[in-house]
Short mmCIF file of C-alpha atoms in Angstrom, two decimals:
data_model
loop_
_atom_site.label_atom_id
_atom_site.label_comp_id
_atom_site.label_asym_id
_atom_site.label_seq_id
_atom_site.Cartn_x
_atom_site.Cartn_y
_atom_site.Cartn_z
CA ASP A 1 -2.32 18.68 -9.49
CA HIS A 2 -1.34 17.67 -6.06
CA GLY A 3 -3.48 14.50 -5.99
CA SER A 4 -6.25 13.51 -4.04
CA VAL A 5 -8.26 10.73 -2.18
CA THR A 6 -11.77 10.29 -2.44
CA TYR A 7 -14.16 8.35 -0.33
CA ARG A 8 -18.09 7.14 -1.09
CA SER A 9 -20.06 4.52 0.06
CA GLU A 10 -22.98 2.47 -1.81
CA ASN A 11 -24.86 -0.85 -0.85
CA HIS A 12 -22.52 -1.05 2.36
CA ILE A 13 -19.60 -0.90 0.26
CA GLY A 14 -16.74 2.03 1.08
CA THR A 15 -14.40 2.96 -1.95
CA ILE A 16 -11.39 4.55 -1.27
CA GLU A 17 -9.77 6.06 -4.75
CA PHE A 18 -6.16 7.76 -4.42
CA HIS A 19 -4.52 9.61 -7.11
CA HIS A 20 -1.40 11.47 -8.00
CA PRO A 21 -0.44 12.61 -11.37
CA LYS A 22 3.16 10.80 -10.94
CA GLY A 23 2.40 7.52 -11.22
CA ASN A 24 -0.21 7.67 -8.11
CA SER A 25 2.79 8.22 -6.07
CA LEU A 26 2.45 8.45 -2.25
CA PRO A 27 3.35 12.23 -0.72
CA GLY A 28 3.07 12.84 2.80
CA THR A 29 -0.87 14.56 2.52
CA ILE A 30 -1.90 11.64 0.26
CA LEU A 31 -1.02 9.02 2.86
CA ARG A 32 -2.61 11.40 5.83
CA GLU A 33 -5.82 11.64 3.54
CA LEU A 34 -5.59 7.86 3.19
CA ALA A 35 -5.22 6.69 6.97
CA GLU A 36 -7.77 9.23 7.52
CA ALA A 37 -10.65 8.22 5.10
CA ILE A 38 -9.65 4.49 6.15
CA THR A 39 -10.51 5.15 9.63
CA LYS A 40 -13.41 7.12 8.90
CA ALA A 41 -14.79 4.37 6.57
CA GLY A 42 -14.25 1.86 9.44
CA LYS A 43 -16.14 3.82 11.69
CA SER A 44 -19.30 4.27 9.67
CA GLU A 45 -21.91 1.78 10.00
CA GLU A 46 -23.12 2.17 6.32
CA ASN A 47 -20.18 -0.02 5.39
CA ASN A 48 -19.84 -3.58 5.56
CA VAL A 49 -16.72 -3.85 3.56
CA LEU A 50 -13.85 -1.47 2.14
CA VAL A 51 -12.44 -1.22 -1.44
CA ILE A 52 -9.10 0.63 -2.09
CA ARG A 53 -8.08 1.40 -5.73
CA SER A 54 -6.23 4.22 -7.64
CA LYS A 55 -6.77 6.32 -10.37
CA GLY A 56 -6.14 5.92 -13.96
CA ASP A 57 -4.76 2.96 -16.32
CA GLY A 58 -1.12 3.46 -15.60
CA ALA A 59 0.62 2.19 -12.51
CA PHE A 60 -1.19 1.26 -9.32
CA CYS A 61 1.28 3.04 -7.03
CA ALA A 62 4.62 4.45 -7.81
CA GLY A 63 5.79 4.35 -4.04
CA ALA A 64 7.07 7.06 -2.22
CA SER A 65 7.17 10.81 -3.44
CA PHE A 66 10.80 11.30 -4.46
CA ASP A 67 10.15 14.99 -4.51
CA GLU A 68 9.53 14.95 -1.00
CA LEU A 69 12.38 12.48 -0.10
CA THR A 70 14.71 15.02 -1.84
CA ALA A 71 13.05 17.82 0.65
CA ILE A 72 13.70 15.92 4.06
CA THR A 73 16.50 17.62 5.55
CA ASP A 74 16.52 16.17 9.14
CA GLU A 75 15.81 13.11 11.08
CA GLU A 76 12.74 14.39 12.64
CA SER A 77 11.05 14.97 9.18
CA GLY A 78 12.21 11.83 7.68
CA LYS A 79 10.56 10.04 10.44
CA ARG A 80 7.54 11.96 9.94
CA PHE A 81 7.18 11.21 6.37
CA PHE A 82 7.88 7.62 6.95
CA MET A 83 5.17 7.41 9.59
CA GLY A 84 2.68 7.95 7.00
CA PHE A 85 3.13 4.35 5.70
CA ALA A 86 3.15 3.70 9.19
CA HIS A 87 -0.44 5.21 9.80
CA VAL A 88 -1.71 3.71 6.45
CA ILE A 89 -0.74 0.26 7.13
CA ASN A 90 -1.94 0.32 10.71
CA ALA A 91 -5.10 2.14 9.76
CA MET A 92 -5.62 -1.02 7.38
CA ARG A 93 -4.89 -3.44 10.05
CA THR A 94 -7.09 -2.16 12.62
CA CYS A 95 -10.17 -1.36 10.56
CA PRO A 96 -12.88 -3.41 11.44
CA LEU A 97 -14.08 -3.87 7.76
CA MET A 98 -12.46 -6.48 5.25
CA ILE A 99 -10.56 -4.46 2.72
CA VAL A 100 -10.22 -5.66 -0.97
CA SER A 101 -7.92 -4.15 -3.16
CA ARG A 102 -8.19 -3.50 -6.82
CA VAL A 103 -4.47 -3.35 -8.35
CA HIS A 104 -4.83 -2.64 -11.94
CA GLY A 105 -0.86 -1.75 -12.47
CA LYS A 106 2.66 -2.00 -11.39
CA THR A 107 3.04 -1.18 -7.78
CA VAL A 108 6.24 -0.18 -5.95
CA GLY A 109 7.43 -0.06 -2.46
CA GLY A 110 4.67 1.56 -0.31
CA GLY A 111 2.01 0.41 -2.90
CA VAL A 112 2.83 -3.11 -2.42
CA GLY A 113 2.58 -2.27 1.44
CA ILE A 114 -1.01 -1.34 0.83
CA VAL A 115 -1.92 -4.50 -1.31
CA ALA A 116 -0.33 -6.56 1.34
CA ALA A 117 -1.94 -4.92 4.24
CA SER A 118 -5.30 -5.33 2.47
CA ASP A 119 -7.27 -8.66 3.21
CA PHE A 120 -8.04 -9.58 -0.37
CA SER A 121 -6.68 -8.55 -3.55
CA VAL A 122 -7.61 -8.78 -7.15
CA ALA A 123 -5.04 -7.84 -9.66
CA HIS A 124 -4.47 -7.29 -13.31
CA LYS A 125 -1.91 -9.27 -15.20
CA SER A 126 -0.05 -6.26 -15.69
CA ALA A 127 0.36 -5.64 -11.86
CA ALA A 128 4.03 -6.19 -11.50
CA VAL A 129 5.79 -5.55 -8.02
CA LYS A 130 9.17 -4.53 -6.82
CA LEU A 131 10.42 -3.17 -3.61
CA SER A 132 12.90 -0.69 -4.94
CA GLU A 133 14.20 0.67 -1.69
CA ILE A 134 17.67 -0.58 -1.24
CA SER A 135 18.65 0.54 -4.69
CA VAL A 136 17.49 3.81 -3.33
CA GLY A 137 19.75 3.15 0.34
CA ILE A 138 16.82 3.08 2.54
CA GLY A 139 15.54 -0.35 2.81
CA PRO A 140 11.72 -1.57 2.84
CA PHE A 141 11.68 -1.22 6.64
CA VAL A 142 7.96 0.05 7.09
CA VAL A 143 6.43 -2.00 4.77
CA GLY A 144 8.25 -4.94 5.61
CA PRO A 145 6.18 -6.61 8.29
CA ALA A 146 2.91 -6.25 5.97
CA VAL A 147 4.81 -7.70 3.15
CA GLY A 148 6.59 -10.62 5.11
CA ARG A 149 3.38 -11.40 6.47
CA ARG A 150 1.58 -11.78 3.55
CA VAL A 151 4.12 -13.53 1.17
CA GLY A 152 6.43 -15.00 3.74
CA GLY A 153 10.17 -14.54 4.59
CA SER A 154 11.73 -16.10 1.37
CA ALA A 155 9.58 -13.87 -0.92
CA PHE A 156 9.89 -10.82 1.14
CA SER A 157 14.03 -11.11 0.77
CA THR A 158 13.54 -11.77 -2.67
CA LEU A 159 11.95 -8.58 -3.37
CA ALA A 160 13.86 -6.55 -0.71
CA LEU A 161 17.03 -7.55 -1.75
CA ASP A 162 16.68 -8.10 -5.77
CA SER A 163 15.55 -4.48 -5.56
CA LYS A 164 15.90 -3.28 -9.10
CA GLU A 165 13.86 -6.20 -10.76
CA TRP A 166 10.33 -6.24 -11.68
CA TYR A 167 8.40 -9.35 -10.58
CA ASP A 168 5.41 -10.13 -12.59
CA ALA A 169 1.91 -10.45 -11.53
CA GLU A 170 1.77 -14.22 -11.40
CA TRP A 171 4.78 -14.61 -9.28
CA ALA A 172 3.21 -12.19 -6.96
CA ALA A 173 0.21 -14.41 -6.90
CA ASN A 174 1.70 -17.46 -6.31
CA LYS A 175 3.39 -16.10 -3.30
CA GLY A 176 0.15 -14.97 -2.37
CA LEU A 177 0.30 -10.86 -2.42
CA TYR A 178 -2.75 -11.45 -5.15
CA ASN A 179 -5.82 -13.58 -4.04
CA CYS A 180 -6.83 -13.06 -7.40
CA LEU A 181 -5.43 -12.60 -10.85
CA VAL A 182 -7.21 -11.90 -14.18
CA ASP A 183 -6.75 -10.88 -17.89
CA SER A 184 -8.55 -8.04 -18.41
CA ARG A 185 -9.80 -4.66 -17.18
CA GLU A 186 -13.37 -5.60 -17.40
CA ASP A 187 -12.58 -8.79 -15.36
CA LEU A 188 -10.91 -7.03 -12.82
CA ASP A 189 -13.87 -4.72 -12.16
CA ARG A 190 -16.11 -7.89 -12.08
CA GLU A 191 -14.14 -9.82 -9.92
CA VAL A 192 -13.76 -6.71 -7.07
CA SER A 193 -17.45 -6.30 -7.35
CA ARG A 194 -18.44 -9.87 -6.80
CA ILE A 195 -16.23 -10.08 -3.88
CA ALA A 196 -17.11 -6.82 -2.67
CA ASN A 197 -20.85 -7.83 -2.60
CA ASP A 198 -20.39 -10.90 -1.35
CA LEU A 199 -19.01 -9.62 1.57
CA ALA A 200 -21.32 -6.78 1.89
CA THR A 201 -24.03 -9.04 2.29
CA SER A 202 -22.03 -11.57 4.76
CA ASN A 203 -22.85 -10.97 8.54
CA PRO A 204 -20.71 -8.01 9.37
CA ASP A 205 -20.12 -9.40 13.08
CA ALA A 206 -18.38 -12.76 11.91
CA LEU A 207 -16.40 -10.75 9.19
CA SER A 208 -15.13 -8.53 12.02
CA GLU A 209 -14.63 -11.15 14.13
CA LEU A 210 -12.54 -13.16 11.43
CA LYS A 211 -10.75 -9.89 10.90
CA LYS A 212 -9.35 -9.99 14.21
CA ILE A 213 -8.23 -13.66 13.76
CA LEU A 214 -6.29 -12.75 10.19
CA TRP A 215 -4.35 -10.18 12.25
CA GLN A 216 -4.01 -11.48 15.62
CA SER A 217 -0.50 -11.08 17.01
CA THR A 218 0.38 -7.97 15.10
CA GLY A 219 -0.84 -5.74 17.87
CA HIS A 220 2.85 -4.67 18.48
CA TRP A 221 2.90 -2.77 15.11
CA ASP A 222 2.32 0.59 16.46
CA VAL A 223 5.88 0.52 18.10
CA THR A 224 7.54 -1.86 15.42
CA LEU A 225 6.44 0.45 12.53
CA GLU A 226 7.36 3.70 14.50
CA GLN A 227 10.87 2.03 14.99
CA ARG A 228 10.97 1.30 11.33
CA ALA A 229 10.00 4.88 10.40
CA GLU A 230 12.69 6.17 12.59
CA ILE A 231 15.62 3.93 10.50
CA SER A 232 14.36 5.07 7.40
CA GLY A 233 14.15 8.56 8.17
CA ARG A 234 17.65 8.43 9.18
CA LEU A 235 19.05 6.57 6.31
CA VAL A 236 17.25 8.90 3.78
CA LEU A 237 19.91 11.58 4.88
CA SER A 238 22.78 9.10 4.25
CA GLU A 239 25.09 10.18 1.69
CA PHE A 240 24.37 7.10 -0.75
CA THR A 241 20.73 7.77 -0.52
CA ARG A 242 21.43 11.92 -1.07
CA ASN A 243 23.52 10.90 -4.17
CA PHE A 244 21.02 8.59 -5.50
CA LEU A 245 18.28 11.07 -5.47
CA SER A 246 20.17 14.15 -6.78
CA ASP A 247 21.33 11.91 -9.97
CA PHE A 248 17.78 10.74 -10.33
CA LYS A 249 16.44 14.43 -10.03
CA ASN A 250 19.37 15.45 -12.77
CA LYS A 251 18.01 12.79 -15.08
CA LYS A 252 14.73 13.84 -15.23
#
C-alpha cells in the first residue's frame, strides 16, 4: 500500500481524501497527486467548495515521509521533494474555491501547512499539532508562510522552536489555526457538512472574490516557497539531519 489520493464531487462539494499507511504521511507521490487534485477540483464547474480530509481514525497527517527524506542524496532531489509541499500550498492558495479542511487527529509539519492553507478548518479535540522540523535539523521553511499567515508570528515561532512538543487542539484553535473545534467524530462530520453545504449554496462569484481578498499580498509565494524548498533540500543533507534520520531508522 503506497497510499492514495481520491477525489469526488457531489452537490457542488468537491472532496479530496489522502491516505498513507504510515500515519497519512506525505511522500512525493501523494504530494504530487494532492496538488493535481486540488487544481483539477478548482477548475471544475461542478464544484462551489472543496473539502480536504485524510483517511482513518489515527493521525490526520504525520508530515514528510522519513523514508523519502532518508533516500535524498543530493540538493536537487532534496529541493524536488520539498517542492511537493510548495506545490500543494500554492495549489490551495490559488484555487478559486474556498477550501475546508477536516482534521480528525494529530498533525505534524506538512500536515499543519495543509490546515493553515485551507480557508476554514474544523478539528476534533484530539487534533494536537507539532512542527518537528527543527528537531530533525531542517526547519519549517516551506510551510512557514502559510502557518505564520494563519496563526501570527509569535505562535508560529512557538511551534517552530518548541519542536519536540505537542500543542493541543484548544491551543491551535485559540491561535486561529482551527476555526471550529468539536468533541466527537459525529460532530466533526456534521460541522464539516454544515459549513460545506452553506458555502456550496452561496454565490460562487462572491466566494471567489472573497478568496482573492483573503489571500492578497501572497503573489510572491511561488518564488518564496521555491527558495524555502532549496534551503530544506540543502539542510536535509547536513550531518545533523543524516545522523538524526539514521538513528530514527535504527530505532524502528
